[in-house]
Short mmCIF file of C-alpha atoms and ligand atoms in Angstrom, two decimals:
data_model
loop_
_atom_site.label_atom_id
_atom_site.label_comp_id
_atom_site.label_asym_id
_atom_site.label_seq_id
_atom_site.Cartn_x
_atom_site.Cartn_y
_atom_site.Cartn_z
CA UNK A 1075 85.62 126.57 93.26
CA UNK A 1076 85.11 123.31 94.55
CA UNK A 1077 84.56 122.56 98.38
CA UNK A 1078 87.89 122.25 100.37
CA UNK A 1079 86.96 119.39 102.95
CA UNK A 1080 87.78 120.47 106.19
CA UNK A 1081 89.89 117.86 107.94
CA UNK A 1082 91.10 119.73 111.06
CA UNK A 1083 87.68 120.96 111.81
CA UNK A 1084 86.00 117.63 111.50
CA UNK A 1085 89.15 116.00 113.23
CA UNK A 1086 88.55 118.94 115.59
CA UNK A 1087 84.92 117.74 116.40
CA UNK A 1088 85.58 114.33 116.68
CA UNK A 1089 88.09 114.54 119.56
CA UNK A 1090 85.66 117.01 121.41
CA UNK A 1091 82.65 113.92 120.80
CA UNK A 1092 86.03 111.28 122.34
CA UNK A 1093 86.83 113.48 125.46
CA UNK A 1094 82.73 113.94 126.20
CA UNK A 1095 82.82 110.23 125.94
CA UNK A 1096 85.85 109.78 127.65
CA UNK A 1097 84.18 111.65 130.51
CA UNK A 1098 81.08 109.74 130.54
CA UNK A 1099 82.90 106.27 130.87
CA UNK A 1100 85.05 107.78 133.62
CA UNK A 1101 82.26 109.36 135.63
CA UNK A 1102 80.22 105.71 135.27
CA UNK A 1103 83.15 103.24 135.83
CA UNK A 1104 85.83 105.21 137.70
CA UNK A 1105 87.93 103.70 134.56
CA UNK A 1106 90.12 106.06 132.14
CA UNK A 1107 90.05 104.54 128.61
CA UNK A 1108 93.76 103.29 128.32
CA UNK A 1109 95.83 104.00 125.17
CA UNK A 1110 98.99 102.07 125.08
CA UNK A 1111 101.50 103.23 122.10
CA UNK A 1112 104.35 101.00 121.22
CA UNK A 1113 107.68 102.65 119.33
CA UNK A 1114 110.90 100.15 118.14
CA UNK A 1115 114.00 102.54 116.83
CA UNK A 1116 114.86 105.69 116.18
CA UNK A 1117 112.89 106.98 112.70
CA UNK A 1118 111.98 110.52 113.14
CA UNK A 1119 109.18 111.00 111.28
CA UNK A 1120 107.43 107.54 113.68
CA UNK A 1121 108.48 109.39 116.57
CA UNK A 1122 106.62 112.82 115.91
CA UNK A 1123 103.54 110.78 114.98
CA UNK A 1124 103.99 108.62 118.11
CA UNK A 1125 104.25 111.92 120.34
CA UNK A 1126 101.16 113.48 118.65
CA UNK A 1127 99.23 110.16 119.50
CA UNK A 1128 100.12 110.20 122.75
CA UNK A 1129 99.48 113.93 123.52
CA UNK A 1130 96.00 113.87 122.06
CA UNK A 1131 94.91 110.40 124.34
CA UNK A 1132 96.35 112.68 127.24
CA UNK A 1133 93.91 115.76 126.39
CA UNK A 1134 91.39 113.46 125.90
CA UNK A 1135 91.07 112.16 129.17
CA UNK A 1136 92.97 109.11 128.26
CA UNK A 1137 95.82 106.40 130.55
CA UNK A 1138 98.07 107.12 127.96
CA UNK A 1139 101.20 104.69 127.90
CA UNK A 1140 103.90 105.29 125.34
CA UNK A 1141 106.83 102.40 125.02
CA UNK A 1142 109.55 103.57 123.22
CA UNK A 1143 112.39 100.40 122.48
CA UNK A 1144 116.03 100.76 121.36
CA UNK A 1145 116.60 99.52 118.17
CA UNK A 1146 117.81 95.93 118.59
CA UNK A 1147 114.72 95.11 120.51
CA UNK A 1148 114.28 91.33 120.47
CA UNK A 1149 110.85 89.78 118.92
CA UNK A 1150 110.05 88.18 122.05
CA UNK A 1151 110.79 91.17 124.08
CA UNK A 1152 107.91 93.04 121.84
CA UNK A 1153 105.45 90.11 121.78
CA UNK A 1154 106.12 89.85 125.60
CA UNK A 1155 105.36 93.68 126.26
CA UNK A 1156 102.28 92.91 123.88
CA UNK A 1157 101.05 90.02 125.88
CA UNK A 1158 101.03 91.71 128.81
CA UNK A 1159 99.32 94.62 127.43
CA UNK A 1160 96.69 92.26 126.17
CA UNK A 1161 95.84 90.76 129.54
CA UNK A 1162 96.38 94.33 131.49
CA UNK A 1163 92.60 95.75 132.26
CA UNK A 1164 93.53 99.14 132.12
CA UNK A 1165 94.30 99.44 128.83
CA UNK A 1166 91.84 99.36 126.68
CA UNK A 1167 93.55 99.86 122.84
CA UNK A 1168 97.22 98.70 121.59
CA UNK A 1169 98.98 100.26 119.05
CA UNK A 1170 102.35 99.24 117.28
CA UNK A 1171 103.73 101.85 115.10
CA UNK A 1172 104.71 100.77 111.78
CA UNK A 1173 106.90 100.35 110.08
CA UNK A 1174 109.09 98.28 112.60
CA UNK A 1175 112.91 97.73 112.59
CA UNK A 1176 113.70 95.20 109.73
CA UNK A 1177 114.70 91.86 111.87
CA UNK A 1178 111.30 91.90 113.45
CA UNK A 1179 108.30 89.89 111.86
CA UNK A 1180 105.89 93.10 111.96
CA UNK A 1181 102.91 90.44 110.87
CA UNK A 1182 103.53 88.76 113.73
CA UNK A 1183 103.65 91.57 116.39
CA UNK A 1184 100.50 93.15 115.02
CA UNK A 1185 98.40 89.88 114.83
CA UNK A 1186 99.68 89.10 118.76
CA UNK A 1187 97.78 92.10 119.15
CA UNK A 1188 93.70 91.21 121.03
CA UNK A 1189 91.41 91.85 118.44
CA UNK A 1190 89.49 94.04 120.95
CA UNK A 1191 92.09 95.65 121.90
CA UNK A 1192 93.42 96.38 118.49
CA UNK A 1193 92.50 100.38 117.93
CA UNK A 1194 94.51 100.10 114.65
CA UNK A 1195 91.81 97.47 112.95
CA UNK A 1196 95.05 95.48 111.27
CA UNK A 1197 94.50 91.95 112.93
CA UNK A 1198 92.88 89.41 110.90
CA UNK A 1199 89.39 89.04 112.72
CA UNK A 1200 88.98 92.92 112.54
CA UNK A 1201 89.96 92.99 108.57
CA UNK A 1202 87.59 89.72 108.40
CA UNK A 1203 84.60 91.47 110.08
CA UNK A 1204 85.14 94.19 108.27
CA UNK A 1205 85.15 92.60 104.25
CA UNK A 1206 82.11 90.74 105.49
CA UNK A 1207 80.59 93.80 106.78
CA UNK A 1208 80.31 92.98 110.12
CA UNK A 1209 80.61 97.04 111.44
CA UNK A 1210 79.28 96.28 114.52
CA UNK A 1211 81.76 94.06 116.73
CA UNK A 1212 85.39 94.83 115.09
CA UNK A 1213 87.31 97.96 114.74
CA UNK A 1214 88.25 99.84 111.44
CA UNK A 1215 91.91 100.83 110.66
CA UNK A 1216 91.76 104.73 111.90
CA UNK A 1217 92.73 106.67 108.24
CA UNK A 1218 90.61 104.88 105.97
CA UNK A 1219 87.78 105.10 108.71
CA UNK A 1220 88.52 108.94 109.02
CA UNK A 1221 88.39 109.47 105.34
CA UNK A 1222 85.34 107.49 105.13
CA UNK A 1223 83.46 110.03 107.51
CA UNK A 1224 85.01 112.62 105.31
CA UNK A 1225 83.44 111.23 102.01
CA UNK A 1226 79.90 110.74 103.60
CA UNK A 1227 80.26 114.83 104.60
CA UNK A 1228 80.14 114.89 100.90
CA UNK A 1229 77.58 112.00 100.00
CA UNK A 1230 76.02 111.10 102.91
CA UNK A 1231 76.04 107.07 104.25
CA UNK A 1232 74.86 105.89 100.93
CA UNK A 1233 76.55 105.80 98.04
CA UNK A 1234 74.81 103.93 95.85
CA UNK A 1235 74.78 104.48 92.32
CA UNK A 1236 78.33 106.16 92.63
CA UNK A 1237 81.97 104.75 91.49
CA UNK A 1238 84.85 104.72 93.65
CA UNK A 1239 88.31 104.56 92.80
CA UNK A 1240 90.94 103.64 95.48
CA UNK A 1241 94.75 103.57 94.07
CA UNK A 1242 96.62 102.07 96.63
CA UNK A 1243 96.14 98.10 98.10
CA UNK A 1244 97.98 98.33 101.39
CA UNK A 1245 96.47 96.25 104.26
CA UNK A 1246 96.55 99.87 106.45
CA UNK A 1247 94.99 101.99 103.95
CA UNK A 1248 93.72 100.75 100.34
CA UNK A 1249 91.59 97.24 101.49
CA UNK A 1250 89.69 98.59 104.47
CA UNK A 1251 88.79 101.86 102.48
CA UNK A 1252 87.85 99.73 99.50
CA UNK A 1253 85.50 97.48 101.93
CA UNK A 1254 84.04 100.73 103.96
CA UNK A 1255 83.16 102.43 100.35
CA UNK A 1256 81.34 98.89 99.11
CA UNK A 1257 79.91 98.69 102.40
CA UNK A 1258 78.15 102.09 101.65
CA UNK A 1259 77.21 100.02 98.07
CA UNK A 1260 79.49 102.71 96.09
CA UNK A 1261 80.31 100.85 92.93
CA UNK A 1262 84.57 100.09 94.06
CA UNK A 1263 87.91 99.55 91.61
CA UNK A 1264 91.14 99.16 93.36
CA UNK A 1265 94.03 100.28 91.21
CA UNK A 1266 97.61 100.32 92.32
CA UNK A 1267 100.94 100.38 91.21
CA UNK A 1268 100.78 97.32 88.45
CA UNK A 1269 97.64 99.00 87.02
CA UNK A 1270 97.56 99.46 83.01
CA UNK A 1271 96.38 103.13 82.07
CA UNK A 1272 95.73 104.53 85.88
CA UNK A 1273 94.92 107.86 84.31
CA UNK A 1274 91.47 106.31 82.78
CA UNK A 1275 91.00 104.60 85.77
CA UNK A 1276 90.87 107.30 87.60
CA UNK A 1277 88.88 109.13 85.46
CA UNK A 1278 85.96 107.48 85.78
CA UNK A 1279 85.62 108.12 89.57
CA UNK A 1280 82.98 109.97 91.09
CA UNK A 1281 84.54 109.72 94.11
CA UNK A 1282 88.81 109.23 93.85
CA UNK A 1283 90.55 107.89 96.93
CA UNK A 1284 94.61 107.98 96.40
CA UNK A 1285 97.19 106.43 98.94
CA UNK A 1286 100.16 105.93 96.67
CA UNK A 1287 103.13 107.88 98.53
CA UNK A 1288 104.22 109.76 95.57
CA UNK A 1289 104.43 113.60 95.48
CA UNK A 1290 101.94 115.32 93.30
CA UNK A 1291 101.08 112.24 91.14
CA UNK A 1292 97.53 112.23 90.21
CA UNK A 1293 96.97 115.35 87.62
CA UNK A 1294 93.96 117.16 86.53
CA UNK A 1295 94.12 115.19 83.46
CA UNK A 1296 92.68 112.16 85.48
CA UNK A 1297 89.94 114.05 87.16
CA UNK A 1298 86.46 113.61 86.53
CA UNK A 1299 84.27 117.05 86.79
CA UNK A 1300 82.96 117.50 89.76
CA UNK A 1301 84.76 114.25 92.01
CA UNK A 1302 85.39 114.37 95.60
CA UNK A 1303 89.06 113.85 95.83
CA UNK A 1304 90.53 112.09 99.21
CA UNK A 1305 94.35 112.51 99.06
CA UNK A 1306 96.01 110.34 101.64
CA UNK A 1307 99.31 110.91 100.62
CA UNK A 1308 101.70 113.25 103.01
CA UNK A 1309 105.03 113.03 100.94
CA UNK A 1310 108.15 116.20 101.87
CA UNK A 1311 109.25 118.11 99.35
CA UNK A 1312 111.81 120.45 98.53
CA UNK A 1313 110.38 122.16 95.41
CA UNK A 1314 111.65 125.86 94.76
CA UNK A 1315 113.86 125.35 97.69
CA UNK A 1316 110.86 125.51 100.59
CA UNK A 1317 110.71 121.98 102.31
CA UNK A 1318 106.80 122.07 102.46
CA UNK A 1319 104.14 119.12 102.26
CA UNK A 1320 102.47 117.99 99.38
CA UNK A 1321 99.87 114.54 99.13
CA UNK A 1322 99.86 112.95 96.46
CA UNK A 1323 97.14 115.10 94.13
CA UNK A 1324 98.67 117.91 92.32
CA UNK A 1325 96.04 119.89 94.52
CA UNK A 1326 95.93 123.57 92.50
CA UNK A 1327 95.23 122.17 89.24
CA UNK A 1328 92.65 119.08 90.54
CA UNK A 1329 90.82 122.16 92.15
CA UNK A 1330 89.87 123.27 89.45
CA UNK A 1331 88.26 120.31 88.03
CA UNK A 1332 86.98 118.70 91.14
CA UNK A 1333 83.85 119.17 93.06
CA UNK A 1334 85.36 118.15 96.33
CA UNK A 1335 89.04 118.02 97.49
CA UNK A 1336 90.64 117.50 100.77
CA UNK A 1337 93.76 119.44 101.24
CA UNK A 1338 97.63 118.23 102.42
CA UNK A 1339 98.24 119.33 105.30
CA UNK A 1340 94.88 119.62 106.96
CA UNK A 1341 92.54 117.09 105.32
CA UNK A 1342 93.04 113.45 106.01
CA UNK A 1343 95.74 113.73 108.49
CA UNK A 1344 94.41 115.01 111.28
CA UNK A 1345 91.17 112.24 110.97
CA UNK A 1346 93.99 109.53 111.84
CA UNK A 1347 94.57 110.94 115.32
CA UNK A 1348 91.27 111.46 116.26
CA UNK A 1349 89.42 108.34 114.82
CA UNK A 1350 92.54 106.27 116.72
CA UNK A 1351 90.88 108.08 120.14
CA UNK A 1352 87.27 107.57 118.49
CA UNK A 1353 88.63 103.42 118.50
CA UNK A 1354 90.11 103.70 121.71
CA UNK A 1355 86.74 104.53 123.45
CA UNK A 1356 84.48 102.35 121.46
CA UNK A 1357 87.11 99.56 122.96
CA UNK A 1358 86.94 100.57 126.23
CA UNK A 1359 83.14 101.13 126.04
CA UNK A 1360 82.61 97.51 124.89
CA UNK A 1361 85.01 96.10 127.32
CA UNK A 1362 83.24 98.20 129.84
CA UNK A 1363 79.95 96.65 128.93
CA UNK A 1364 78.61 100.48 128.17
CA UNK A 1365 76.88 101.84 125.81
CA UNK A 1366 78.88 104.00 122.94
CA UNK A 1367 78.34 107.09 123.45
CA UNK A 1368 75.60 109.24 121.21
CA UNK A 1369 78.41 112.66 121.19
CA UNK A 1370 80.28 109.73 118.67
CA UNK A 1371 77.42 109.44 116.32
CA UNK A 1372 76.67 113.04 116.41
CA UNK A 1373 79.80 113.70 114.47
CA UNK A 1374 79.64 111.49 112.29
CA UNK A 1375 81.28 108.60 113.83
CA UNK A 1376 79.89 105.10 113.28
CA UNK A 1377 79.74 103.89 116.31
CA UNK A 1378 79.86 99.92 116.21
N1 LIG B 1572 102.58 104.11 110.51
C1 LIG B 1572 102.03 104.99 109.67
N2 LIG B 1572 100.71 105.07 109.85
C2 LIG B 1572 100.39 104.19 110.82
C3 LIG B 1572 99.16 103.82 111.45
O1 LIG B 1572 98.07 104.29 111.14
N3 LIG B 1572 99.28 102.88 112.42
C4 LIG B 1572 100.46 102.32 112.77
N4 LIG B 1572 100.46 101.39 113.72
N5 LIG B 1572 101.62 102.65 112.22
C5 LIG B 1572 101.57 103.58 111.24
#
């Protein structure tokens, strides 16, 4: 059997390491780190993410702001609301949920956001920093820096020596997760959708990284004996009539080939959350001008 990586427990720790810290910068500064969440529309599935993001910066100690928008919200209403969140000291991180309504420029609103404030690493100085390995000032896109901690359970910080195989290129997901796993000198292909022969691809990976959205897609076939698989994918499904969850690894049979696997639900998802409060209080410990806090680095969190 291989090892089922425990994302809930790790997710688990690393929001007891963010409150700690969270404590610390309160009892120092008399300052809350400040979380502000921004929601345009009505999608269901953004709006039980939203509340979950939200709740958690509450039990962790957090100002937690939520802005929820109607629908026909106006582009310069949004990059109003995010200008004044930029220049309001009390908050500390800024987060947009994607995707937003289609007649608003969703580039635009997320690179309005302050790069120091920006707890969802997407603006251009924080992707720059982090393809030219500067770890240290910017701030890393919360899932690919959640699965990241998840593959150095596995391997520990260096990778060296090992080949890593992300399928997916998104500017959320597949590039920063790409740059953390060369950062850690694994040996990185990034294969997507226009990739000839994925299967082989894939095959060669001792460590495979999927992000692709599609239920189930990656087989055994593709699996090299004994890889750590990190399955980012949360798609529904309604196979023999129970809606349930499924990523995007055809988990059972992979199992059986792998070394390492992280389930859906309860192996990638729940790192989002908590590496998003993780980003919050680096922010707010760098604005603060303290220092991050060792409970971080303890669980595995690279503290920059
Ligand atoms: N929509 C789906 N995932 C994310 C995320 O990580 N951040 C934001 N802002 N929107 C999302």
């Amino acid at each position: 059997m291989p090892t089922i990586i425990d994302g809930k427990k790790t997710a688990a720790s690393v929001v007891e390491a963010v409150k700690q810290a969270a404590f610390d910068i309160e009892s120092r500064t008399s300052v809350k780190p400040g979380l502000a969440v921004i929601i345009v529309g009505d999608d269901p599935a953004s709006h039980t993410y939203v509340a979950a993001k939200s709740r958690m910066a509450k039990d962790c100690g957090f100002n937690s702001v939520q802005y929820t928008l109607s629908e026909d919200t106006s582009q310069d209403e949004i990059l109003r609301l995010v200008s004044q969140l930029n220049a309001a000291p009390e908050i500390h991180g800024i987060l947009v949920q994607l995707p937003l309504p289609r007649h608003l420029d969703s580039e635009l609103v997320v690179q309005s956001i302050l790069p120091t404030k920006d707890v969802d690493g997407l603006n251009v100085t924080n992707a720059g920093k982090l393809a030219t390995g500067d770890l240290s000032t910017g701030l890393v896109s919360c899932t690919p820096a959640g699965a990241m901690l998840l593959v150095r359970q596995i391997h520990g910080g260096d990778l060296s020596g090992l080949t890593a195989v992300v399928i997916g290129r998104s500017n959320l997901f597949g590039k920063p997760m790409v740059q953390l796993l060369l950062n850690a000198n694994a040996t990185v292909t990034i294969a997507h959708s226009r990739t000839k022969d994925l299967a082989s691809h894939a095959k060669s990976a001792d460590i495979l990284v999927v992000a692709v959205g599609r239920a189930e897609m990656v087989r055994a076939a593709w699996v090299k004996p004994g890889a750590t698989i990190i399955d980012v994918g949360i798609n529904r499904t309604n196979s023999n009539e129970r809606p349930r969850l499924v990523g995007d690894v055809a988990f059972g049979e992979c199992a059986e080939v792998a070394g390492a696997i992280t389930p859906v639900p309860g192996g990638v998802g729940p790192m989002t959350i908590a590496m998003l409060m993780a980003n919050t209080v680096i922010a707010a410990s760098r604005t603060l001008n303290l220092e991050s806090s060792p409970a971080l680095r303890d669980v595995g969190v690279q503290v920059r």
